[in-house]
XYZ file of C-alpha atoms in Angstrom:
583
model
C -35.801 -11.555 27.305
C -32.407 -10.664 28.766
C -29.499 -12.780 28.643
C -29.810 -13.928 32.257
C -33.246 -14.937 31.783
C -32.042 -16.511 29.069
C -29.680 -18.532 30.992
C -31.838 -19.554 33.551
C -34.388 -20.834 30.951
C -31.455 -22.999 29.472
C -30.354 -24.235 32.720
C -34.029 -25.112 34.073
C -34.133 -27.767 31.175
C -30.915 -29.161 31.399
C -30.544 -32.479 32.601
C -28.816 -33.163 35.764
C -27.042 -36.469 37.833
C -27.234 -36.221 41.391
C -28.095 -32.904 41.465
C -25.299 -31.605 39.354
C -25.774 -30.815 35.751
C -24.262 -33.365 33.299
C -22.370 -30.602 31.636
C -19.964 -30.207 34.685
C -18.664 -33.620 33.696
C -17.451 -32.441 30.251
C -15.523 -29.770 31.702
C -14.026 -31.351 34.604
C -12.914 -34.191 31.976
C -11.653 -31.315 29.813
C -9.532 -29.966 32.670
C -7.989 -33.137 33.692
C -6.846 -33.356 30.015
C -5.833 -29.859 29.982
C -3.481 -30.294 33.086
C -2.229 -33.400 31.900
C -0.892 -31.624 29.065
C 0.332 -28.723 30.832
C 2.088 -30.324 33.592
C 3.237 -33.459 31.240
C 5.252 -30.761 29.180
C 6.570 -28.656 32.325
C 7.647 -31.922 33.761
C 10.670 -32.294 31.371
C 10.945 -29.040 30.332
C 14.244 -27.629 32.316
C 15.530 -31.228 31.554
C 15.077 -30.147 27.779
C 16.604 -26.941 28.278
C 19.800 -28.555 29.857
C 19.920 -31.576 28.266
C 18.734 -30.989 24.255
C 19.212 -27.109 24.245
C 22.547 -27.226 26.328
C 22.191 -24.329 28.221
C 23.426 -24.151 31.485
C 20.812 -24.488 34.904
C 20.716 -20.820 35.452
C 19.495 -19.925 31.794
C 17.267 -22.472 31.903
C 16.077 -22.064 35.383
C 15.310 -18.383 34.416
C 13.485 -19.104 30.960
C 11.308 -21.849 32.886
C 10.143 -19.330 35.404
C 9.439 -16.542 32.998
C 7.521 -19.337 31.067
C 5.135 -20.029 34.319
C 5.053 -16.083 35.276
C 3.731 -15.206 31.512
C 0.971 -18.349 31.691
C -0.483 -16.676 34.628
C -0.104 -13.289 33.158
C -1.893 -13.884 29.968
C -5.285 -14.783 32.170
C -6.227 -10.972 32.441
C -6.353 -11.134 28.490
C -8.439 -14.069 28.380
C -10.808 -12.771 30.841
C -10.801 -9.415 28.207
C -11.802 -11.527 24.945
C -14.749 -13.527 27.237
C -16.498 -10.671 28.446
C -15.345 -8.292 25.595
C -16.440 -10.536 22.435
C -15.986 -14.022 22.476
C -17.806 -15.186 25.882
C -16.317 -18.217 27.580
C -17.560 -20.815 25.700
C -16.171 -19.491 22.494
C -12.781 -18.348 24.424
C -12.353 -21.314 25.528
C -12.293 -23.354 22.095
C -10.774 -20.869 20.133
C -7.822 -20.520 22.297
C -7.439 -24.174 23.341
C -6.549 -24.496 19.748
C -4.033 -22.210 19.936
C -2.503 -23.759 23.095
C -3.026 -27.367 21.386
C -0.870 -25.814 18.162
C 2.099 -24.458 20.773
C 2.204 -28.341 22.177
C 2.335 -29.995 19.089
C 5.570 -27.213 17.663
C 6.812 -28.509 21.101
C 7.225 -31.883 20.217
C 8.385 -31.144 16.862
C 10.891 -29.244 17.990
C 12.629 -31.574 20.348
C 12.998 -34.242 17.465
C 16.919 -34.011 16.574
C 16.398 -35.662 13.218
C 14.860 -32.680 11.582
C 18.360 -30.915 11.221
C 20.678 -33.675 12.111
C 22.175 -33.712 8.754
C 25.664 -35.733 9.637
C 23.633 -38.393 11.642
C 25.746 -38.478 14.355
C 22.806 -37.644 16.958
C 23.943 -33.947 17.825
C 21.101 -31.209 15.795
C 23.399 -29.291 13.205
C 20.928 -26.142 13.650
C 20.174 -25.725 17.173
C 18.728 -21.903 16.448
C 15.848 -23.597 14.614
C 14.780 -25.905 17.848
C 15.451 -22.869 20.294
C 13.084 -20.884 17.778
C 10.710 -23.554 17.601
C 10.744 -24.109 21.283
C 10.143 -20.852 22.299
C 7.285 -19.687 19.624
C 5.394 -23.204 21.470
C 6.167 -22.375 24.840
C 4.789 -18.499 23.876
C 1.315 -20.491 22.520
C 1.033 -22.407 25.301
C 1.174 -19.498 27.598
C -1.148 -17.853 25.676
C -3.529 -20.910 25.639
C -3.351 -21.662 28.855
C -3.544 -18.503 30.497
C -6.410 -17.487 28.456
C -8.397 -20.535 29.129
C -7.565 -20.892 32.930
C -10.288 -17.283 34.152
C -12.725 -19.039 31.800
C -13.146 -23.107 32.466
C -13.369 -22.496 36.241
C -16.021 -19.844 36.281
C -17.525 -21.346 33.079
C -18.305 -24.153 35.398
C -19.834 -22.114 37.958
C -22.029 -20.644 35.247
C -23.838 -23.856 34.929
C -25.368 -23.695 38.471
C -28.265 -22.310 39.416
C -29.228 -19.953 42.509
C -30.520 -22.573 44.616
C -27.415 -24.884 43.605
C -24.617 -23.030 45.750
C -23.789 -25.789 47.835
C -23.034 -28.277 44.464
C -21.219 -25.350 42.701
C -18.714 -25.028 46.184
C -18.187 -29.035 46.004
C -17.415 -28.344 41.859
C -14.853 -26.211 42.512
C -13.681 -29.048 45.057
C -14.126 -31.307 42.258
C -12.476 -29.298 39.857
C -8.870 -28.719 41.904
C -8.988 -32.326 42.214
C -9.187 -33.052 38.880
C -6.300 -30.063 38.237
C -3.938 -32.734 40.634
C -5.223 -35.724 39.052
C -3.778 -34.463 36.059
C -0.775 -33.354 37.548
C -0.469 -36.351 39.145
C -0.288 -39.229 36.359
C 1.820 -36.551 33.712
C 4.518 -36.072 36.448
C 4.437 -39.890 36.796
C 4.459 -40.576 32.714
C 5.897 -37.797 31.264
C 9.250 -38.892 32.831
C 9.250 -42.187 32.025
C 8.065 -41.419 28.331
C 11.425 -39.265 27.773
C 13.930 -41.986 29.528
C 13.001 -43.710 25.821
C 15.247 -43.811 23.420
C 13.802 -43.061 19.713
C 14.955 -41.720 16.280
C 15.184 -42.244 13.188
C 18.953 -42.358 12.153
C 20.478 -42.188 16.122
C 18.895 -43.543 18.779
C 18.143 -40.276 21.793
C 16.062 -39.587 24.930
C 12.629 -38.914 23.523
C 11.301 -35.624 24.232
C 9.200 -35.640 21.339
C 7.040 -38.321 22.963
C 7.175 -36.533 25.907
C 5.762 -33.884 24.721
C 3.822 -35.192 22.047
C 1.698 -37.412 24.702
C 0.359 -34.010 26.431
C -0.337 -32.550 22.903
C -2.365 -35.660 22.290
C -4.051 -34.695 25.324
C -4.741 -30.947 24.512
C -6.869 -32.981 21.399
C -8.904 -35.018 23.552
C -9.441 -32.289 25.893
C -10.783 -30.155 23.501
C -12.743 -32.967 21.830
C -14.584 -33.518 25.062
C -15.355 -29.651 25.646
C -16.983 -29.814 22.254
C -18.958 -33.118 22.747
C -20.495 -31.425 25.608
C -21.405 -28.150 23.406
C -25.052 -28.463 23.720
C -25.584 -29.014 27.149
C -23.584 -25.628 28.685
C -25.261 -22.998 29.327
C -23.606 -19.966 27.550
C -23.913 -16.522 28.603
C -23.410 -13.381 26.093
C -20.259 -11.219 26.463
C -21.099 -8.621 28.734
C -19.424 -5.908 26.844
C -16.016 -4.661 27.357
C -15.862 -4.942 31.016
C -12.256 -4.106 31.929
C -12.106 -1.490 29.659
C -14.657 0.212 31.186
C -13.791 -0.445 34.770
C -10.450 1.045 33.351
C -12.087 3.771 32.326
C -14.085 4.742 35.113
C -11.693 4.159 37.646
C -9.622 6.976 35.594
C -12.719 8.982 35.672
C -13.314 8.922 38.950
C -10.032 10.377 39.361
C -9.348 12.741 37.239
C -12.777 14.016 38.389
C -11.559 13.950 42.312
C -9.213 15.569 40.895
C -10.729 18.752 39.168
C -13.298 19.230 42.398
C -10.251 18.558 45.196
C -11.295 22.240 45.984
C -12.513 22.018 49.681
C -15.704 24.037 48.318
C -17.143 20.841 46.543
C -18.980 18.634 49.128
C -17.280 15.400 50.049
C -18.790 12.267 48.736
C -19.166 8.552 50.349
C -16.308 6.716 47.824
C -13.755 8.292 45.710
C -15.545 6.072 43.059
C -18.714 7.907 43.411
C -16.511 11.008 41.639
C -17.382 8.924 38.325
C -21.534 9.090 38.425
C -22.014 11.890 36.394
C -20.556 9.891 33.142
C -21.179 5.848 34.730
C -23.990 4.194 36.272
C -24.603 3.447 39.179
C -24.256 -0.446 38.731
C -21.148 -0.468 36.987
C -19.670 1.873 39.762
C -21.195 -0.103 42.272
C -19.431 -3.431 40.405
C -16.313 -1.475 40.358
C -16.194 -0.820 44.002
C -16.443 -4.594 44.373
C -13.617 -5.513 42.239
C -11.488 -2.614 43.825
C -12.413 -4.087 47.159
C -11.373 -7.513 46.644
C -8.086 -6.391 44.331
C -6.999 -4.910 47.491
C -7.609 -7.780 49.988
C -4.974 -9.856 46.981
C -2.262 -7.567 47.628
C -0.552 -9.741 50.190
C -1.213 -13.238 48.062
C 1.757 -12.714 45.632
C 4.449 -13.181 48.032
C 2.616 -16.560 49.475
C 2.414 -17.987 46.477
C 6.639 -16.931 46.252
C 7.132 -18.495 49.529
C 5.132 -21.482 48.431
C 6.859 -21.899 45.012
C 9.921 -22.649 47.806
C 8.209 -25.823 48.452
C 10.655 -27.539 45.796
C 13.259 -27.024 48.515
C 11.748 -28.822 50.993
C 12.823 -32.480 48.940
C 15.834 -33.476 49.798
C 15.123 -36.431 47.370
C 12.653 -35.235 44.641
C 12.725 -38.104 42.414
C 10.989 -40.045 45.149
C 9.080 -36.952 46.958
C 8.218 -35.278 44.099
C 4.450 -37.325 43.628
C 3.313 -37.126 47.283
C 1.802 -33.234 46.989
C -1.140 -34.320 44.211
C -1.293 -37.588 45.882
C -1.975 -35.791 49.304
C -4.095 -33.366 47.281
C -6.283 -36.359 46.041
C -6.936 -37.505 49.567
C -7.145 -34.002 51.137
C -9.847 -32.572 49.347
C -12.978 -35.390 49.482
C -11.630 -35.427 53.210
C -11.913 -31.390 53.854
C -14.583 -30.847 51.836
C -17.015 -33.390 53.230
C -15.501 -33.935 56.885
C -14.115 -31.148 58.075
C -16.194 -28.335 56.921
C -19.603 -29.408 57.701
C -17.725 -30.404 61.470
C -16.579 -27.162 61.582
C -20.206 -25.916 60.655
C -21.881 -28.174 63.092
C -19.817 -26.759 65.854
C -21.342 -23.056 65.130
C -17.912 -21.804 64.015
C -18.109 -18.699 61.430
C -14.958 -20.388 59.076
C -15.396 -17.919 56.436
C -13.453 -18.192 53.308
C -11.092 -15.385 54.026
C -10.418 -17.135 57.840
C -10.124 -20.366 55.691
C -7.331 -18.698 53.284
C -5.645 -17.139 56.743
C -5.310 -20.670 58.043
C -3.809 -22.600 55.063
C -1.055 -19.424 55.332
C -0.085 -20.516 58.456
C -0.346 -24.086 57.526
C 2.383 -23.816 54.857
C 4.231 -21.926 57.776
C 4.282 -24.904 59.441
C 5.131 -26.824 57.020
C 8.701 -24.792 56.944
C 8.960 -25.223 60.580
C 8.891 -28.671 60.211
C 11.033 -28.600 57.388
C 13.849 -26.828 59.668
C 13.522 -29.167 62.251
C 13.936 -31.893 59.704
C 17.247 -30.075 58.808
C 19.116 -29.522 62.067
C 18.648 -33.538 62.201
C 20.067 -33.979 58.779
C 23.100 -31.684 59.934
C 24.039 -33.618 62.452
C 24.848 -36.591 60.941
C 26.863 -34.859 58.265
C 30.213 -35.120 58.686
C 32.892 -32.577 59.265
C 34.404 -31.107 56.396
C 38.213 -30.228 56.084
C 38.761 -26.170 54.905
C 40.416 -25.749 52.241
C 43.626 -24.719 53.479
C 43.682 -28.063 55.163
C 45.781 -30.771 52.853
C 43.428 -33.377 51.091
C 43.181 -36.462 51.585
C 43.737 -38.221 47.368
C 41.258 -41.818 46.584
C 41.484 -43.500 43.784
C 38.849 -45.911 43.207
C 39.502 -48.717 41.066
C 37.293 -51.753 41.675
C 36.021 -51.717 38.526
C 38.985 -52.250 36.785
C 41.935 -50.567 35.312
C 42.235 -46.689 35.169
C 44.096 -43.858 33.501
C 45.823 -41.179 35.836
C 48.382 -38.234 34.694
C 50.315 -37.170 37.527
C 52.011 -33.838 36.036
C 52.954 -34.733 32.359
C 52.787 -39.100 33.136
C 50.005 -41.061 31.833
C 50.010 -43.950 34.024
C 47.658 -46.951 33.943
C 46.776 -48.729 37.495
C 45.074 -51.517 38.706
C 44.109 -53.259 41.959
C 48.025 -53.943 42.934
C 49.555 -51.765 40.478
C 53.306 -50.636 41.263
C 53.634 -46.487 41.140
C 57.087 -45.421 40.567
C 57.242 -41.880 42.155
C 60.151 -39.795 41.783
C 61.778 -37.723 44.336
C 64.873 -35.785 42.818
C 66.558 -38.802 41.500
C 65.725 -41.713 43.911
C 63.359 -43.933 42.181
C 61.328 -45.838 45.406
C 59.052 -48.708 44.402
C 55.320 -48.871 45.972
C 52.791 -51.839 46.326
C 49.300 -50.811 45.969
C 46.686 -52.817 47.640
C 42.650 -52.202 47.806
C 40.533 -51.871 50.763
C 37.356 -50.864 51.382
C 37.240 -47.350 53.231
C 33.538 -45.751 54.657
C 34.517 -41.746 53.992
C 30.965 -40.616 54.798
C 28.819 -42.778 56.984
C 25.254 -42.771 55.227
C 22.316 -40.891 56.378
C 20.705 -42.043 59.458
C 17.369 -39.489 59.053
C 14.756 -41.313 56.794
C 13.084 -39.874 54.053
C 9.423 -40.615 55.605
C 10.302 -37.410 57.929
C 9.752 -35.591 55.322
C 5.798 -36.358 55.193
C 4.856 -34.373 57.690
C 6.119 -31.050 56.299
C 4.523 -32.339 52.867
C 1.082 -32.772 54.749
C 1.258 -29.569 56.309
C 2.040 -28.132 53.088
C -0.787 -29.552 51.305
C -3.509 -29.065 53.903
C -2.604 -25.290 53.944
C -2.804 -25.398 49.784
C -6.564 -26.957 49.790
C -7.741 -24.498 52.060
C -5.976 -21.652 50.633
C -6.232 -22.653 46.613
C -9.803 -24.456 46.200
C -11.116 -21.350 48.876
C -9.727 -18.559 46.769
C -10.819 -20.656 43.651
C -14.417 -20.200 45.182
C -14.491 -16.882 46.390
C -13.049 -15.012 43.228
C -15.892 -16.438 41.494
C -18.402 -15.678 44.412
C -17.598 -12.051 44.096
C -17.101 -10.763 40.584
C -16.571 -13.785 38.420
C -14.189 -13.907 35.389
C -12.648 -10.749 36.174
C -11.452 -11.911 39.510
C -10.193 -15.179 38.431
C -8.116 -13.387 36.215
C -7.297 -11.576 39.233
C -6.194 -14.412 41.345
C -4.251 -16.002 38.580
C -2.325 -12.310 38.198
C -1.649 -13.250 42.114
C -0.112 -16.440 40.842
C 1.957 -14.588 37.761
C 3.423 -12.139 40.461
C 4.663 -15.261 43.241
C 6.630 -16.173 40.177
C 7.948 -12.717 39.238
C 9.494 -12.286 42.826
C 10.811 -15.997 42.564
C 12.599 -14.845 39.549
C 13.786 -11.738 40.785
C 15.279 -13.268 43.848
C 16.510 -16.611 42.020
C 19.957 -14.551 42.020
C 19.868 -13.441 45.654
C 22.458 -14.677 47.930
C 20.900 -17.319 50.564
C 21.685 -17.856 53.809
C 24.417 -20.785 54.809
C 22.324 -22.779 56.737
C 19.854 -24.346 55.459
C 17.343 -24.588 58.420
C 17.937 -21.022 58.723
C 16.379 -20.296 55.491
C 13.444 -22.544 56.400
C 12.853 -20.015 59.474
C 13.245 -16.833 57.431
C 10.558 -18.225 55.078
C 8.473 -19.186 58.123
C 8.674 -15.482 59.336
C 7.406 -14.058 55.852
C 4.253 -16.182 55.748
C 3.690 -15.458 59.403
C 3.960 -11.503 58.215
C 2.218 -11.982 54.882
C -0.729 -13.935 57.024
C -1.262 -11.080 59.929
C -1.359 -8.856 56.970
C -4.142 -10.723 55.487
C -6.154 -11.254 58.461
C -6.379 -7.544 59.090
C -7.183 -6.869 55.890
C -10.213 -9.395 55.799
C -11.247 -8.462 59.166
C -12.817 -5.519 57.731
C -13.806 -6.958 54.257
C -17.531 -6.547 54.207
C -18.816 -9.528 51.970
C -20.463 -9.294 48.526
C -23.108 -11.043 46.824
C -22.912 -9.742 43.146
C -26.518 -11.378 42.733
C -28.292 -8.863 45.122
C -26.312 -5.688 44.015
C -27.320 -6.491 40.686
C -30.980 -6.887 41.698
C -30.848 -4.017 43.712
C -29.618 -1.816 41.015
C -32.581 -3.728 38.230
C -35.196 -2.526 40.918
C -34.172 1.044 41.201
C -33.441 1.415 36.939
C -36.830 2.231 36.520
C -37.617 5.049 39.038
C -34.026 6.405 38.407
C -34.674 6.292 34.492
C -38.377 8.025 35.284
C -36.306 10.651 38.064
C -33.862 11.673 35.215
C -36.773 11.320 32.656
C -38.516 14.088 35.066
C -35.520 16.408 35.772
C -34.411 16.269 31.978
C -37.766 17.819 31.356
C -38.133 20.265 33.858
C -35.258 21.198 32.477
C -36.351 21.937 29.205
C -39.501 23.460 30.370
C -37.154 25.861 32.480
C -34.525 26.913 29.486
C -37.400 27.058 27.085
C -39.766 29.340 29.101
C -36.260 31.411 29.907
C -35.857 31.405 26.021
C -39.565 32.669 25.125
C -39.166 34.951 27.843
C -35.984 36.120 26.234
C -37.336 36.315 22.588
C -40.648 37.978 23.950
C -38.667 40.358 25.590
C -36.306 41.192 22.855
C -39.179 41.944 20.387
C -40.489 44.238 22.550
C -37.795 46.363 22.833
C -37.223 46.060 19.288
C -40.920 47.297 18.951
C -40.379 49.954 21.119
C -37.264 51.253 19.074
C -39.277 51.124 16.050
């Protein structure tokens, strides 16, 4: 019995609620926990570069982007150890420890006490918590970039054929539970470090900031393991990128050797690799290739969309309405729109889905621009700085100490100054009064909804879509493949982080607009002529033909043999006759 068959055996006896098998529940838990954690430690962390490490926002604006480029790196070597060795079940545990380890050398190493030797609340060897810091941060990429190819299409896994429709609400289920997550660490996580704790000096407590998500990485994967026995749990595959790897650079260097124009042309460049590969694996390979291509465009959308930060003009109040908007978005797409959309006979294929939440988040920096120009025009007009400046001196809380040139002087409300010109001393009575410099800002902060809403409509067609059809097409390998998507937005963010920006602001709105309009025509071309793939039937296909190509090679190996061996009697009769006839 093969390992499918296996699978399907497994999954016909599991036990199911509503139609959905009760394992699901485990793993959606799990990734709530898991994103808790994640985004409960990323929530503070350029705080605890700044504000603990003391570097400057630059530094730690460039380390926090590296961080989130590498997590979405290391998914193409998760996806290796599932399919190579481990399998996902197995990847998944072994390297949630790791990542659980990296959180918990996090919190240790934002506790001050542990080399605060004076007491006097400043760490004495800041080298040991930058060392600590970083080996976590390195875990935690590693944990959860491995994990993230394998819990998504895990989950899939644990659907059967007939159960498509509940495995595309899962994945609906399963974003939402990514935001949920999100949602209450952004919330806590903040709160938790605005504590003051220590042993000897009292400090902002990043050690229960980040100890609360590592206590979360434990629960999480608790609850994965509760749920061990109800998964269903396919073998590794074998070493599947290494051998797409390898016949991809096959193919090639085959091409290559025959590019004479006397060797016949064939249908794919792939096909150049059937005289070492099968025909499944190059037909799998074609698929991958095929969809790898249609993700070229996707790394500068998610660049543009990492830009969302600068739509907030006030993200300590803004900074919670994207998950909360993603909570309410997704039961209301999923379940409203879509079937709507079906009922009215309109084709919305995933890739036309994905082209409209690009231009959605295009939208969302129009509005942001229009936004803008309002906010500039109640700002008030700046003097250059060759004009002279106007000097205040605000003293309503009491006294204050100035030095004018080499003076200390001490003032208060109706304190007398005693300035000097040459050698006449002149007398001058200070009084207070209020002054209004800047007039406050007439533009509300509830404008900024809409651009938030458009924002987050485009991101749960876009996201939870691609989500869906990575796994629809090649499984693991792809999700590693849309996370690499991910790891390369963040790359160009943090190769352009540097780049001069334009002076007005609603200006750079507009240029971002432009780029998602170009990255989204792009697209669409492209998935006009993608030609979708069901894995399933290809692999069926393939299962039905093994036999009568195994019996066709079977045949020509031994006609073959019977045709070199009848050449090689012929050749032995003949040589003994001519050795009989020189005898």
């Amino acid at each position: 019995m093969t390992d499918k068959e296996q699978g399907k055996k497994r999954k016909s006896k599991s036990a199911t609620i509503a139609g959905y098998p009760i394992s699901i529940f485990f793993i959606v838990v799990n990734e709530f926990c898991e994103r808790f954690s994640y985004y409960g430690m990323r929530a503070v962390l350029v705080l605890y570069f700044k504000y603990f490490l003391l570097w400057d926002d630059d530094f730690a604006t460039t380390i926090y982007h590296t961080f989130v480029a590498l997590c979405y790196l290391t998914p193409i070597l998760g996806a290796i150890i599932a399919d190579s060795w481990l399998g996902k079940f197995k990847t998944i545990i072994y390297l949630s420890i790791v990542y659980t380890i990296g959180q918990v050398v996090m919190a240790v190493s934002a506790i001050h006490d542990i080399t605060d030797t004076d007491r006097d609340g400043t760490p004495d060897n800041m080298s040991l918590h930058i060392a600590l810091s970083m080996l976590g941060l390195l875990l935690i990429a590693l944990g959860t970039g491995g994990i993230k190819p394998c819990v998504a299409a895990f989950g899939g896994d644990q659907f059967e054929d007939h159960q498509e429709k509940q495995r595309s609400t899962f994945f609906s289920i399963f974003y939402l539970s990514i935001n949920a997550g999100s949602l209450l660490s952004t919330l806590i996580t903040p709160i938790l470090r605005a504590q003051e704790c220590g042993i000897y000096t009292k400090q902002q407590c990043y050690p229960l900031a980040f100890g609360v998500p590592a206590a979360l990485m434990v629960v999480s994967l608790f609850v994965f393991i509760v749920g061990s026995g109800m998964y269903n749990k396919t073998a590794p595959q074998g070493n599947i990128m290494v051998k797409v790897c390898k016949c991809i650079g096959f193919a090639i260097s085959n091409r290559f050797r025959h590019r004479s124009s006397q060797y016949p042309k064939r249908h794919h460049w792939m096909d150049w690799a059937e005289e070492k590969y099968d025909k499944l694996l190059i037909a799998q390979v074609k698929m991958v290739l095929k969809v790898l291509f249609l993700y070229i465009p996707l790394p500068m959308f998610w660049a543009l969309f990492d830009q969302q930060g600068a739509l907030t003009i006030m993200p300590d109040q803004m900074q919670t309405v994207n998950p909360i908007l993603i909570l309410v978005l997704v039961p209301i797409v999923d379940s409203l729109v879509y079937p709507l959309i079906a009922k009215c006979k309109l084709n919305f294929t995933p890739l036309k889905r994905m082209t409209v939440g690009m231009l959605l988040a295009g939208l969302a920096f129009v509005a942001a621009a229009l936004v803008q120009l309002q906010i500039d025009q109640t700002l008030p007009t700046f003097p250059s700085s060759t004009v002279g400046q106007a000097k205040f001196i605000n003293m309503i809380n009491g006294n204050i100490n100035i030095t004018a040139g080499s003076n200390p002087i001490t003032l208060d409300a109706f304190s007398v100054l005693q300035p000097t010109y040459k050698t006449q001393t002149i007398p001058i009575k200070y009084s207070i009064r209020p002054v209004m410099d800047i007039s406050p800002n007439s533009i509300h902060m509830a404008w900024q909804i809409p651009q938030y809403l458009l924002m987050t409509s485009g991101e749960v067609v876009f996201s939870v879509t691609g989500l869906e059809f990575s796994y629809s097409q090649v499984d693991s390998v792809l999700q590693a493949g849309w996370l690499l998507t991910v790891a390369v937005g963040n790359i160009i963010v943090l190769i352009v982080a540097e780049a001069a920006t334009l002076e007005d602001q609603w200006a750079e709105y507009l240029l971002f607009t432009s780029l998602l309009v170009f990255v989204c025509i792009v697209f669409s071309v492209m998935a006009f002529f993608y030609k979708y793939i069901d894995p399933t039937k290809i692999e069926a296909q393939f299962a039905h033909m093994e036999p009568y190509e195994k019996e066709k090679k079977k045949s020509l190996d031994m006609t073959k043999k019977n045709l070199y061996g009848n050449d090689r009697r012929g050749s032995n009769s003949s040589n003994k006759g001519t050795q009989q006839t020189k005898m």
